[in-house]
Amino acid sequence: MSLESQSRIFTKSNLVYIPLSITIAHTLNFIINSPLSIWQEFPPKLPNSIYFSIYIIPLLLFISLTFEPIRTRKRFYTLLSLALIYISIPISFRKGNYPIKIHNGLTLFNWRFDSYIIPPKSENDSLIIKSPTTSQINKKLINRSIITFLKWLIFELTLFISNKYEIKIPEKAYQVRLIEFIIKGTPLITSSILLYLNSVISAYLAMSIIYDIFTIIFTIFFRLFLYSKSENSNHKSILIKSGLFTPSEYVSLKEWMITFLFNTKHIFSMPWIASSPRDFWSTRWQLMFSEIFKELGYLPVRNLLITFVPRKIANMMGVLGALCFSSLLHEYLIIGISNIWTGEHFFFFMIHGVIFILWEIVFGYEKKNEITKIKRFLKWILLLTINLMVLPAFVEPMIRKNNILPKSYLAKYYTNN
């Protein structure tokens, strides 16, 4: 086989088309050879491999149709249909006992190029790394590895606590119990609020560690395949020689890698020090999704209302729109994974939207130079208290039926022994 023919095998399209062809063939083979009794009920009970194939086919088709910009309505509606099919599969098969990890189809790297990076031409302009050195790459890799290891140790400790002291979940939804607590004075929770906090810390550390692992892998990839000490402009990377990338695509990938690894904020930016809802939701918690919620929730609602109502009210309603979109996403995941709907996540995010608005009304007039350390600390205490009051509404749906919070066999082993 010639080098040119070998290069054609390692094209971006083949990296999608080959697994797509395999999954389609695997699914068709099952459909042809399976008994008719399987298809007499909907959704049919499928082997895990077939479910995974059906779940991944729309995603691979979607990717294969997005190698080039969308220029026709036909392509747009085709992609929209594939996206709707993709998100409907976990809901349709929610009663099946399929691996939980298959239900989570959210990408880790849905970034905008100019989002969450250090703003150019600012006081931090000198911090932007455009061409990292060997020492900077190695420092990034070593520091991130050490931090990830320390996070893992704390993560195991939180899981040890979760396995040793389980949270007892009442049958009624939290918002119903909250109303009964206000009216009748009945107990709101039956377990310590610290156990709920421990569960959130576990989830936070799990997401943070996964992100860190991807960062480490990407740093190694960048060091091996995209970084070169050679000053020779004719030097070609193995990615170009193999035909996987053209020179222009290689440059784009390298620039994206540098932006992501060296000039992009972490998915979490110390959320525990937030002293206001705006600080928490906008700049510290799940930065990966805040831009998405802004585009799909905040801006549509704000732009719809701004012609009818004053700007401040439109902005407030936009905040509710963003958190409403977030609540629907979380409810979708709970329905797809556990096949239950209690409305607790909707309540949790919408009440946080109300808290966000009330906080801005009460404290929004203060200027930054007027906020002393004592005021900031008191606000931190107030925000922590409010968060702890509504925290069960976020945690309970994730452990009410199928515990989808992180698990550790190591922590479980030591707990049992």
Short mmCIF file of C-alpha atoms in Angstrom, two decimals:
data_model
loop_
_atom_site.label_atom_id
_atom_site.label_comp_id
_atom_site.label_asym_id
_atom_site.label_seq_id
_atom_site.Cartn_x
_atom_site.Cartn_y
_atom_site.Cartn_z
CA MET A 1 0.00 0.00 0.00
CA SER A 2 1.46 3.38 -0.97
CA LEU A 3 1.94 6.25 1.48
CA GLU A 4 -0.69 8.27 -0.37
CA SER A 5 -3.31 5.53 -0.09
CA GLN A 6 -2.44 5.05 3.59
CA SER A 7 -2.98 8.77 4.17
CA ARG A 8 -6.46 8.59 2.71
CA ILE A 9 -7.46 6.07 5.37
CA PHE A 10 -6.67 8.52 8.19
CA THR A 11 -8.96 11.33 7.10
CA LYS A 12 -11.36 13.08 9.49
CA SER A 13 -14.35 11.77 7.60
CA ASN A 14 -13.19 8.16 7.86
CA LEU A 15 -12.78 8.57 11.62
CA VAL A 16 -16.55 9.09 11.63
CA TYR A 17 -17.67 6.97 8.68
CA ILE A 18 -15.89 3.80 9.79
CA PRO A 19 -17.52 3.61 13.28
CA LEU A 20 -20.80 4.78 11.75
CA SER A 21 -20.73 1.92 9.23
CA ILE A 22 -19.88 -0.58 11.98
CA THR A 23 -22.70 0.55 14.27
CA ILE A 24 -25.26 0.57 11.43
CA ALA A 25 -24.19 -2.92 10.31
CA HIS A 26 -24.33 -4.18 13.89
CA THR A 27 -27.83 -2.75 14.38
CA LEU A 28 -29.17 -4.06 11.04
CA ASN A 29 -27.76 -7.52 11.76
CA PHE A 30 -29.62 -7.58 15.09
CA ILE A 31 -32.87 -6.35 13.51
CA ILE A 32 -32.75 -9.00 10.79
CA ASN A 33 -31.89 -11.91 13.08
CA SER A 34 -33.94 -10.97 16.15
CA PRO A 35 -37.33 -12.60 16.85
CA LEU A 36 -40.49 -10.60 16.13
CA SER A 37 -41.51 -10.77 19.81
CA ILE A 38 -38.86 -8.18 20.67
CA TRP A 39 -40.55 -5.60 18.46
CA GLN A 40 -44.08 -6.16 19.74
CA GLU A 41 -43.62 -3.63 22.54
CA PHE A 42 -42.24 -0.12 22.56
CA PRO A 43 -39.62 0.57 23.46
CA PRO A 44 -38.16 -2.87 22.76
CA LYS A 45 -35.80 -4.45 25.28
CA LEU A 46 -32.44 -4.33 23.55
CA PRO A 47 -28.98 -5.58 24.44
CA ASN A 48 -26.69 -2.85 25.71
CA SER A 49 -24.55 -2.95 22.56
CA ILE A 50 -27.60 -2.45 20.31
CA TYR A 51 -28.92 0.38 22.50
CA PHE A 52 -25.53 2.03 22.36
CA SER A 53 -25.46 1.66 18.55
CA ILE A 54 -28.93 3.18 18.17
CA TYR A 55 -27.94 5.99 20.52
CA ILE A 56 -24.67 6.78 18.76
CA ILE A 57 -25.84 6.56 15.12
CA PRO A 58 -27.68 9.95 15.09
CA LEU A 59 -24.66 11.58 16.74
CA LEU A 60 -22.23 10.18 14.16
CA LEU A 61 -24.56 11.16 11.32
CA PHE A 62 -24.80 14.66 12.78
CA ILE A 63 -21.01 14.95 12.94
CA SER A 64 -20.59 13.62 9.39
CA LEU A 65 -22.91 16.34 8.06
CA THR A 66 -21.10 19.18 9.84
CA PHE A 67 -17.64 18.93 8.28
CA GLU A 68 -18.68 21.86 6.12
CA PRO A 69 -20.78 24.96 6.92
CA ILE A 70 -24.55 24.61 6.60
CA ARG A 71 -25.59 26.29 3.35
CA THR A 72 -29.04 24.80 2.59
CA ARG A 73 -32.32 24.50 4.46
CA LYS A 74 -32.36 20.78 3.70
CA ARG A 75 -29.09 20.31 5.58
CA PHE A 76 -30.34 22.48 8.45
CA TYR A 77 -33.59 20.55 8.92
CA THR A 78 -31.76 17.24 8.57
CA LEU A 79 -29.40 18.21 11.37
CA LEU A 80 -32.30 19.49 13.48
CA SER A 81 -34.13 16.17 13.00
CA LEU A 82 -31.04 14.19 13.98
CA ALA A 83 -30.59 16.33 17.09
CA LEU A 84 -34.24 15.76 18.13
CA ILE A 85 -33.90 12.01 17.53
CA TYR A 86 -30.68 11.96 19.54
CA ILE A 87 -32.17 13.66 22.61
CA SER A 88 -35.40 11.62 22.41
CA ILE A 89 -33.71 8.21 22.65
CA PRO A 90 -32.91 8.32 26.41
CA ILE A 91 -36.47 9.48 27.11
CA SER A 92 -37.98 6.72 24.95
CA PHE A 93 -35.82 4.01 26.56
CA ARG A 94 -35.98 5.43 30.09
CA LYS A 95 -37.62 2.27 31.48
CA GLY A 96 -34.79 0.06 30.30
CA ASN A 97 -31.96 -0.85 32.66
CA TYR A 98 -29.20 0.47 30.43
CA PRO A 99 -25.82 1.73 31.64
CA ILE A 100 -26.22 5.25 33.02
CA LYS A 101 -23.12 6.54 31.27
CA ILE A 102 -24.74 5.92 27.89
CA HIS A 103 -27.53 8.35 28.70
CA ASN A 104 -25.14 11.26 29.13
CA GLY A 105 -24.57 12.65 25.66
CA LEU A 106 -23.31 16.08 26.73
CA THR A 107 -19.97 17.12 25.27
CA LEU A 108 -17.27 18.45 27.54
CA PHE A 109 -15.89 20.90 25.04
CA ASN A 110 -18.71 22.97 23.62
CA TRP A 111 -16.70 26.20 23.87
CA ARG A 112 -16.96 29.47 22.03
CA PHE A 113 -13.59 30.79 20.90
CA ASP A 114 -13.95 34.13 22.69
CA SER A 115 -15.75 32.87 25.79
CA TYR A 116 -14.12 32.49 29.20
CA ILE A 117 -10.66 33.35 27.87
CA ILE A 118 -8.59 36.16 29.32
CA PRO A 119 -9.88 39.35 27.64
CA PRO A 120 -7.32 40.78 25.19
CA LYS A 121 -6.03 44.33 25.57
CA SER A 122 -6.75 44.32 29.26
CA GLU A 123 -4.71 44.42 32.42
CA ASN A 124 -4.26 40.66 32.00
CA ASP A 125 -3.00 40.95 28.41
CA SER A 126 0.51 39.99 29.48
CA LEU A 127 -0.85 36.66 30.79
CA ILE A 128 -1.99 35.47 27.37
CA ILE A 129 0.25 32.70 26.03
CA LYS A 130 0.44 32.65 22.25
CA SER A 131 3.37 30.27 21.81
CA PRO A 132 4.06 28.15 24.90
CA THR A 133 7.58 27.06 25.71
CA THR A 134 8.67 23.59 26.77
CA SER A 135 8.87 24.67 30.42
CA GLN A 136 5.35 26.14 30.29
CA ILE A 137 3.95 22.93 28.81
CA ASN A 138 5.72 20.75 31.36
CA LYS A 139 4.65 23.06 34.19
CA LYS A 140 1.04 22.88 33.02
CA LEU A 141 1.18 19.08 32.88
CA ILE A 142 2.86 18.63 36.28
CA ASN A 143 0.70 21.17 38.12
CA ARG A 144 -2.54 19.83 36.67
CA SER A 145 -1.54 16.24 37.49
CA ILE A 146 -0.74 17.13 41.12
CA ILE A 147 -3.98 19.09 41.53
CA THR A 148 -6.00 16.26 39.99
CA PHE A 149 -4.43 13.74 42.36
CA LEU A 150 -5.25 15.91 45.39
CA LYS A 151 -8.81 16.36 44.15
CA TRP A 152 -9.10 12.59 43.79
CA LEU A 153 -8.04 12.07 47.42
CA ILE A 154 -10.71 14.52 48.63
CA PHE A 155 -13.19 12.93 46.23
CA GLU A 156 -12.56 9.48 47.77
CA LEU A 157 -13.09 10.97 51.23
CA THR A 158 -16.48 12.43 50.25
CA LEU A 159 -17.50 9.09 48.74
CA PHE A 160 -16.40 7.29 51.88
CA ILE A 161 -18.73 9.56 53.88
CA SER A 162 -21.57 9.01 51.36
CA ASN A 163 -21.20 5.22 51.59
CA LYS A 164 -21.01 5.20 55.37
CA TYR A 165 -23.84 7.67 56.01
CA GLU A 166 -26.62 7.39 53.43
CA ILE A 167 -29.15 10.16 52.96
CA LYS A 168 -32.71 9.13 53.81
CA ILE A 169 -35.00 10.51 51.12
CA PRO A 170 -38.69 11.14 52.01
CA GLU A 171 -41.29 10.11 49.44
CA LYS A 172 -42.70 13.59 48.90
CA ALA A 173 -40.87 16.08 46.71
CA TYR A 174 -38.86 18.75 48.52
CA GLN A 175 -41.01 21.69 47.38
CA VAL A 176 -44.11 19.93 48.75
CA ARG A 177 -42.38 19.30 52.07
CA LEU A 178 -41.27 22.93 52.15
CA ILE A 179 -44.89 24.10 51.89
CA GLU A 180 -45.94 21.64 54.63
CA PHE A 181 -43.05 22.85 56.78
CA ILE A 182 -44.23 26.46 56.44
CA ILE A 183 -47.93 25.60 57.03
CA LYS A 184 -47.78 22.68 59.46
CA GLY A 185 -44.24 22.76 60.82
CA THR A 186 -43.51 19.17 59.73
CA PRO A 187 -39.80 18.18 59.44
CA LEU A 188 -38.25 19.30 56.18
CA ILE A 189 -35.40 16.78 55.95
CA THR A 190 -34.59 13.57 57.84
CA SER A 191 -30.80 13.58 57.30
CA SER A 192 -28.11 16.10 58.14
CA ILE A 193 -27.76 18.97 55.67
CA LEU A 194 -24.01 18.30 55.77
CA LEU A 195 -24.62 14.98 53.97
CA TYR A 196 -26.39 16.87 51.19
CA LEU A 197 -23.45 19.25 51.00
CA ASN A 198 -21.07 16.29 50.88
CA SER A 199 -22.99 14.87 47.90
CA VAL A 200 -22.72 18.16 46.00
CA ILE A 201 -18.99 18.30 46.73
CA SER A 202 -18.67 14.76 45.35
CA ALA A 203 -20.47 15.74 42.14
CA TYR A 204 -18.40 18.91 41.84
CA LEU A 205 -15.13 17.01 42.28
CA ALA A 206 -16.19 14.30 39.81
CA MET A 207 -16.91 16.85 37.05
CA SER A 208 -13.77 18.80 37.88
CA ILE A 209 -11.57 15.68 37.81
CA ILE A 210 -13.01 14.55 34.46
CA TYR A 211 -12.24 17.98 33.03
CA ASP A 212 -8.74 17.84 34.49
CA ILE A 213 -8.13 14.41 32.97
CA PHE A 214 -9.12 15.70 29.55
CA THR A 215 -6.83 18.69 30.09
CA ILE A 216 -3.91 16.38 30.93
CA ILE A 217 -4.59 14.19 27.88
CA PHE A 218 -4.80 17.23 25.61
CA THR A 219 -1.58 18.64 27.08
CA ILE A 220 0.24 15.38 26.36
CA PHE A 221 -1.22 15.32 22.85
CA PHE A 222 -0.12 18.91 22.28
CA ARG A 223 3.39 18.14 23.59
CA LEU A 224 3.80 15.09 21.34
CA PHE A 225 2.09 16.12 18.10
CA LEU A 226 1.64 19.90 17.96
CA TYR A 227 4.66 21.32 19.72
CA SER A 228 8.00 21.57 17.95
CA LYS A 229 11.30 23.05 19.03
CA SER A 230 12.37 23.30 15.40
CA GLU A 231 12.47 26.80 13.94
CA ASN A 232 12.39 25.38 10.45
CA SER A 233 9.19 26.59 8.75
CA ASN A 234 9.28 23.53 6.47
CA HIS A 235 8.97 21.17 9.41
CA LYS A 236 5.84 19.03 9.05
CA SER A 237 4.03 17.33 11.87
CA ILE A 238 3.14 13.66 11.68
CA LEU A 239 -0.51 14.77 11.66
CA ILE A 240 0.09 16.48 8.32
CA LYS A 241 2.30 13.71 6.90
CA SER A 242 -0.33 11.08 7.72
CA GLY A 243 -3.00 13.07 5.86
CA LEU A 244 -5.20 13.45 8.94
CA PHE A 245 -4.96 17.27 8.75
CA THR A 246 -4.12 19.77 6.06
CA PRO A 247 -1.56 22.47 7.01
CA SER A 248 -4.30 25.06 7.58
CA GLU A 249 -6.34 22.63 9.71
CA TYR A 250 -3.21 21.78 11.68
CA VAL A 251 -2.61 25.47 12.43
CA SER A 252 -6.25 25.93 13.50
CA LEU A 253 -6.05 22.90 15.79
CA LYS A 254 -2.81 24.14 17.32
CA GLU A 255 -4.26 27.59 17.98
CA TRP A 256 -7.37 26.07 19.54
CA MET A 257 -5.25 23.82 21.75
CA ILE A 258 -3.15 26.75 22.97
CA THR A 259 -6.31 28.76 23.70
CA PHE A 260 -7.93 25.89 25.57
CA LEU A 261 -4.90 24.75 27.56
CA PHE A 262 -3.26 28.07 28.43
CA ASN A 263 -5.74 30.93 28.01
CA THR A 264 -9.07 29.42 29.05
CA LYS A 265 -10.50 29.40 32.54
CA HIS A 266 -11.20 26.10 34.28
CA ILE A 267 -14.73 24.70 34.19
CA PHE A 268 -15.01 25.74 37.86
CA SER A 269 -13.47 28.90 39.25
CA MET A 270 -13.47 28.38 43.02
CA PRO A 271 -17.28 28.46 43.40
CA TRP A 272 -17.02 28.15 47.19
CA ILE A 273 -15.81 31.77 47.53
CA ALA A 274 -18.77 33.28 45.63
CA SER A 275 -20.43 36.06 47.63
CA SER A 276 -23.41 36.70 45.32
CA PRO A 277 -25.66 34.68 42.97
CA ARG A 278 -24.30 36.60 39.96
CA ASP A 279 -20.73 35.77 40.96
CA PHE A 280 -21.63 32.10 41.49
CA TRP A 281 -23.68 31.39 38.36
CA SER A 282 -21.93 33.71 35.89
CA THR A 283 -18.24 33.43 36.73
CA ARG A 284 -17.61 30.42 38.95
CA TRP A 285 -19.98 27.47 38.40
CA GLN A 286 -20.09 25.32 35.25
CA LEU A 287 -18.56 27.95 32.96
CA MET A 288 -18.83 25.45 30.13
CA PHE A 289 -22.61 25.78 30.05
CA SER A 290 -23.21 29.37 31.18
CA GLU A 291 -22.70 30.70 27.65
CA ILE A 292 -25.15 28.13 26.27
CA PHE A 293 -27.78 29.06 28.86
CA LYS A 294 -27.20 32.72 28.06
CA GLU A 295 -27.77 32.17 24.34
CA LEU A 296 -30.71 29.77 24.64
CA GLY A 297 -32.40 31.17 27.75
CA TYR A 298 -31.35 34.65 28.78
CA LEU A 299 -31.05 36.44 25.41
CA PRO A 300 -34.28 35.11 23.79
CA VAL A 301 -36.43 36.04 26.80
CA ARG A 302 -34.69 39.39 27.30
CA ASN A 303 -34.90 40.37 23.63
CA LEU A 304 -38.55 39.31 23.47
CA LEU A 305 -39.58 41.47 26.43
CA ILE A 306 -37.31 44.47 26.04
CA THR A 307 -39.70 46.13 23.56
CA PHE A 308 -42.63 45.85 26.03
CA VAL A 309 -41.12 46.42 29.47
CA PRO A 310 -38.26 48.44 30.98
CA ARG A 311 -34.73 47.10 30.40
CA LYS A 312 -34.18 46.09 34.05
CA ILE A 313 -37.34 43.96 34.10
CA ALA A 314 -36.38 42.38 30.75
CA ASN A 315 -32.96 41.52 32.19
CA MET A 316 -34.60 39.96 35.26
CA MET A 317 -36.89 37.84 33.11
CA GLY A 318 -33.85 36.86 31.03
CA VAL A 319 -32.18 35.50 34.17
CA LEU A 320 -35.29 33.40 34.86
CA GLY A 321 -35.18 32.22 31.24
CA ALA A 322 -31.56 31.06 31.55
CA LEU A 323 -32.17 29.18 34.80
CA CYS A 324 -35.42 27.75 33.40
CA PHE A 325 -33.48 26.32 30.46
CA SER A 326 -30.97 24.84 32.92
CA SER A 327 -33.79 23.31 34.96
CA LEU A 328 -35.32 21.68 31.86
CA LEU A 329 -31.95 20.18 30.96
CA HIS A 330 -31.55 18.70 34.45
CA GLU A 331 -35.12 17.38 34.47
CA TYR A 332 -34.45 15.77 31.07
CA LEU A 333 -31.41 13.97 32.46
CA ILE A 334 -33.28 12.74 35.55
CA ILE A 335 -36.21 11.44 33.45
CA GLY A 336 -33.85 9.72 30.99
CA ILE A 337 -31.72 8.11 33.69
CA SER A 338 -34.14 7.35 36.54
CA ASN A 339 -37.55 7.48 34.81
CA ILE A 340 -38.97 9.81 37.47
CA TRP A 341 -40.20 13.38 37.47
CA THR A 342 -40.70 15.29 40.70
CA GLY A 343 -40.13 18.85 39.54
CA GLU A 344 -37.49 19.36 42.23
CA HIS A 345 -34.78 20.49 39.83
CA PHE A 346 -37.21 22.91 38.20
CA PHE A 347 -38.02 24.29 41.65
CA PHE A 348 -34.34 24.48 42.59
CA PHE A 349 -33.22 26.50 39.58
CA MET A 350 -36.27 28.74 39.42
CA ILE A 351 -36.01 29.62 43.12
CA HIS A 352 -32.36 30.46 42.48
CA GLY A 353 -33.55 32.73 39.67
CA VAL A 354 -35.83 34.53 42.12
CA ILE A 355 -33.00 34.75 44.67
CA PHE A 356 -30.71 36.14 41.94
CA ILE A 357 -33.23 38.90 41.13
CA LEU A 358 -33.96 39.78 44.78
CA TRP A 359 -30.24 39.89 45.52
CA GLU A 360 -29.65 42.36 42.69
CA ILE A 361 -32.54 44.53 43.90
CA VAL A 362 -31.20 44.63 47.46
CA PHE A 363 -27.44 44.77 46.86
CA GLY A 364 -27.13 45.76 43.21
CA TYR A 365 -26.70 49.46 43.98
CA GLU A 366 -23.39 48.90 45.81
CA LYS A 367 -20.17 49.79 44.03
CA LYS A 368 -17.19 47.46 44.14
CA ASN A 369 -15.02 49.90 46.07
CA GLU A 370 -17.74 50.18 48.73
CA ILE A 371 -17.79 46.46 49.49
CA THR A 372 -15.52 45.82 52.46
CA LYS A 373 -14.15 42.43 53.51
CA ILE A 374 -16.68 42.30 56.35
CA LYS A 375 -19.59 42.96 53.96
CA ARG A 376 -18.28 40.35 51.55
CA PHE A 377 -18.00 37.81 54.35
CA LEU A 378 -21.53 38.52 55.60
CA LYS A 379 -22.86 38.15 52.05
CA TRP A 380 -20.98 34.87 51.73
CA ILE A 381 -22.64 33.60 54.93
CA LEU A 382 -26.07 34.71 53.66
CA LEU A 383 -25.60 33.06 50.26
CA LEU A 384 -24.33 29.84 51.85
CA THR A 385 -27.34 29.73 54.17
CA ILE A 386 -29.77 30.21 51.26
CA ASN A 387 -27.99 27.56 49.19
CA LEU A 388 -28.11 25.04 52.03
CA MET A 389 -31.85 25.65 52.48
CA VAL A 390 -32.67 24.65 48.89
CA LEU A 391 -29.83 22.15 48.37
CA PRO A 392 -31.98 19.02 49.03
CA ALA A 393 -34.11 19.89 45.98
CA PHE A 394 -30.98 19.48 43.83
CA VAL A 395 -29.58 16.34 45.48
CA GLU A 396 -32.66 14.21 46.17
CA PRO A 397 -33.78 13.57 42.55
CA MET A 398 -30.32 12.16 41.78
CA ILE A 399 -30.52 9.54 44.53
CA ARG A 400 -34.28 9.03 44.92
CA LYS A 401 -34.48 5.99 42.59
CA ASN A 402 -31.20 5.25 40.83
CA ASN A 403 -28.31 6.85 42.64
CA ILE A 404 -26.54 8.66 39.81
CA LEU A 405 -24.07 10.44 42.04
CA PRO A 406 -20.42 9.36 41.67
CA LYS A 407 -19.45 5.97 43.11
CA SER A 408 -16.13 4.60 44.26
CA TYR A 409 -15.45 0.90 44.76
CA LEU A 410 -12.37 1.85 46.80
CA ALA A 411 -14.43 3.91 49.25
CA LYS A 412 -17.11 1.20 49.35
CA TYR A 413 -14.49 -1.44 50.13
CA TYR A 414 -13.08 0.48 53.09
CA THR A 415 -16.57 1.32 54.32
CA ASN A 416 -17.61 -2.34 54.36
CA ASN A 417 -14.43 -3.36 56.10
#
